[in-house]
Amino acid sequence: ETGVTQTPRHLVMGMTNKKSLKCEQHLGHNAMYWYKQSAKKPLELMFVYSLEERVENNSVPSRFSPECPNSSHLFLHLHTLQPEDSALYLCASSQGKDYEQYFGPGTRLTVT
Amino acid sequence: TQLLEQSPQFLSIQEGENLTVYCNSSSVFSSLQWYRQEPGEGPVLLVTVVTGGEVKKLKRLTFQFGDARKDSSLHITAAQPGDTGLYLCAGRTDSWGKLQFGAGTQVVVTP
């Protein structure tokens, strides 16, 4: 099931740029997540929103700023990133925080 | 600290062979999920196991949750090229339901 969409699919940005990643879920879920996936490392949970309220922030640098305007949309605002931030950024949603998570296709981010 | 260890990290087999991948932890999980991820895509949920000792089958895939709910295995019978992908396990802790992911096992099935 591909009820979670992410745009853009690929993004190349310089360290001084500002960009935003967008996630939209069409599943009627009320929890949304941002994960970072780097090569050969476990998925790292970055942020969790439940009913539009941020409930988890895993010590993510302030150059990453999430926004959840409603239960269907989630953004990740990026500012002055570092090359080590290059990774696949995955969005997921679930019916609630204890329910199964469904992932989007991800945004492949390259910071130059 | 990685709570979930997956092994092997990489597995290459011929079509028709069987394979098993493992997911181990020292932590107890309330449930454990298996995902398959293909290049350029997000993980797709395959199964959730909840009860210690539980066995679930999904066509040629057999999933087992350890009796102590600390480990799990995925067995594929007569693998096909379509089974190629990164297999991820993810355990849910009791604290608030957060998922802990393993680093994955990359499986390549060649014709």
Short mmCIF file of C-alpha atoms in Angstrom, two decimals, chain A residues 7-91:
data_model
loop_
_atom_site.label_atom_id
_atom_site.label_comp_id
_atom_site.label_asym_id
_atom_site.label_seq_id
_atom_site.Cartn_x
_atom_site.Cartn_y
_atom_site.Cartn_z
CA THR A 7 8.34 15.07 -2.42
CA PRO A 8 10.82 15.67 -3.79
CA ARG A 9 12.21 12.17 -4.38
CA HIS A 10 15.72 13.53 -4.89
CA LEU A 11 17.30 16.74 -3.64
CA VAL A 12 20.78 18.16 -4.00
CA MET A 13 21.52 21.22 -1.94
CA GLY A 14 24.47 23.31 -0.88
CA MET A 15 25.33 23.86 2.75
CA THR A 16 23.94 27.39 2.70
CA ASN A 17 20.61 26.54 1.10
CA LYS A 18 17.19 26.31 2.70
CA LYS A 19 14.87 23.61 1.47
CA SER A 20 11.85 21.67 2.69
CA LEU A 21 10.78 18.04 2.41
CA LYS A 22 7.09 17.27 2.22
CA CYS A 23 5.16 14.20 3.29
CA GLU A 24 1.47 13.51 2.83
CA GLN A 25 -0.49 10.51 4.06
CA HIS A 26 -3.83 9.41 2.63
CA LEU A 27 -4.55 6.69 5.18
CA GLY A 28 -6.49 8.62 7.79
CA HIS A 29 -3.70 8.12 10.32
CA ASN A 30 -3.04 10.49 13.19
CA ALA A 31 0.66 9.91 13.87
CA MET A 32 3.52 10.82 11.54
CA TYR A 33 7.26 10.25 11.74
CA TRP A 34 10.53 11.40 10.19
CA TYR A 35 13.38 8.90 9.97
CA LYS A 36 16.92 9.21 8.64
CA GLN A 37 18.44 6.22 6.85
CA SER A 38 22.19 6.17 6.24
CA ALA A 39 24.05 3.36 4.53
CA LYS A 40 24.48 0.24 6.68
CA LYS A 41 23.02 1.93 9.75
CA PRO A 42 19.66 1.37 11.42
CA LEU A 43 16.87 3.80 10.70
CA GLU A 44 17.14 6.71 13.09
CA LEU A 45 13.92 8.17 14.42
CA MET A 46 14.07 11.96 14.22
CA PHE A 47 10.62 13.29 15.08
CA VAL A 48 7.17 11.99 15.93
CA TYR A 49 3.93 13.89 15.73
CA SER A 50 0.73 12.55 17.24
CA LEU A 51 -2.46 14.48 16.60
CA GLU A 52 -0.31 17.32 15.25
CA GLU A 53 1.65 17.62 18.49
CA ARG A 54 5.35 16.79 18.54
CA VAL A 55 5.82 13.95 21.01
CA GLU A 56 9.39 12.91 20.26
CA ASN A 57 12.54 14.75 19.31
CA ASN A 58 15.58 12.52 19.34
CA SER A 59 18.26 15.17 19.93
CA VAL A 60 18.17 16.19 16.30
CA PRO A 61 20.31 19.24 15.38
CA SER A 62 18.38 22.47 15.08
CA ARG A 63 19.25 22.69 11.38
CA PHE A 64 16.35 20.23 10.99
CA SER A 65 12.98 21.79 11.79
CA PRO A 66 9.74 19.78 11.51
CA GLU A 67 6.27 21.14 10.95
CA CYS A 68 2.94 19.32 11.10
CA PRO A 69 0.12 21.68 10.07
CA ASN A 70 -2.51 18.91 10.13
CA SER A 71 -2.73 15.15 10.55
CA SER A 72 -2.18 14.50 6.83
CA HIS A 73 0.86 16.65 6.18
CA LEU A 74 4.36 16.72 7.58
CA PHE A 75 7.29 18.90 6.57
CA LEU A 76 10.99 18.84 7.35
CA HIS A 77 12.64 22.23 6.90
CA LEU A 78 16.36 22.10 6.19
CA HIS A 79 18.84 24.92 6.80
CA THR A 80 22.64 25.07 6.65
CA LEU A 81 23.07 21.33 6.46
CA GLN A 82 26.37 19.46 6.58
CA PRO A 83 27.64 16.82 4.11
CA GLU A 84 27.11 14.15 6.76
CA ASP A 85 23.38 14.93 6.61
CA SER A 86 23.26 13.29 3.18
CA ALA A 87 20.93 10.31 3.54
CA LEU A 88 17.52 8.92 2.67
CA TYR A 89 14.84 10.71 4.67
CA LEU A 90 11.76 8.60 5.23
CA CYS A 91 8.34 9.65 6.37
#
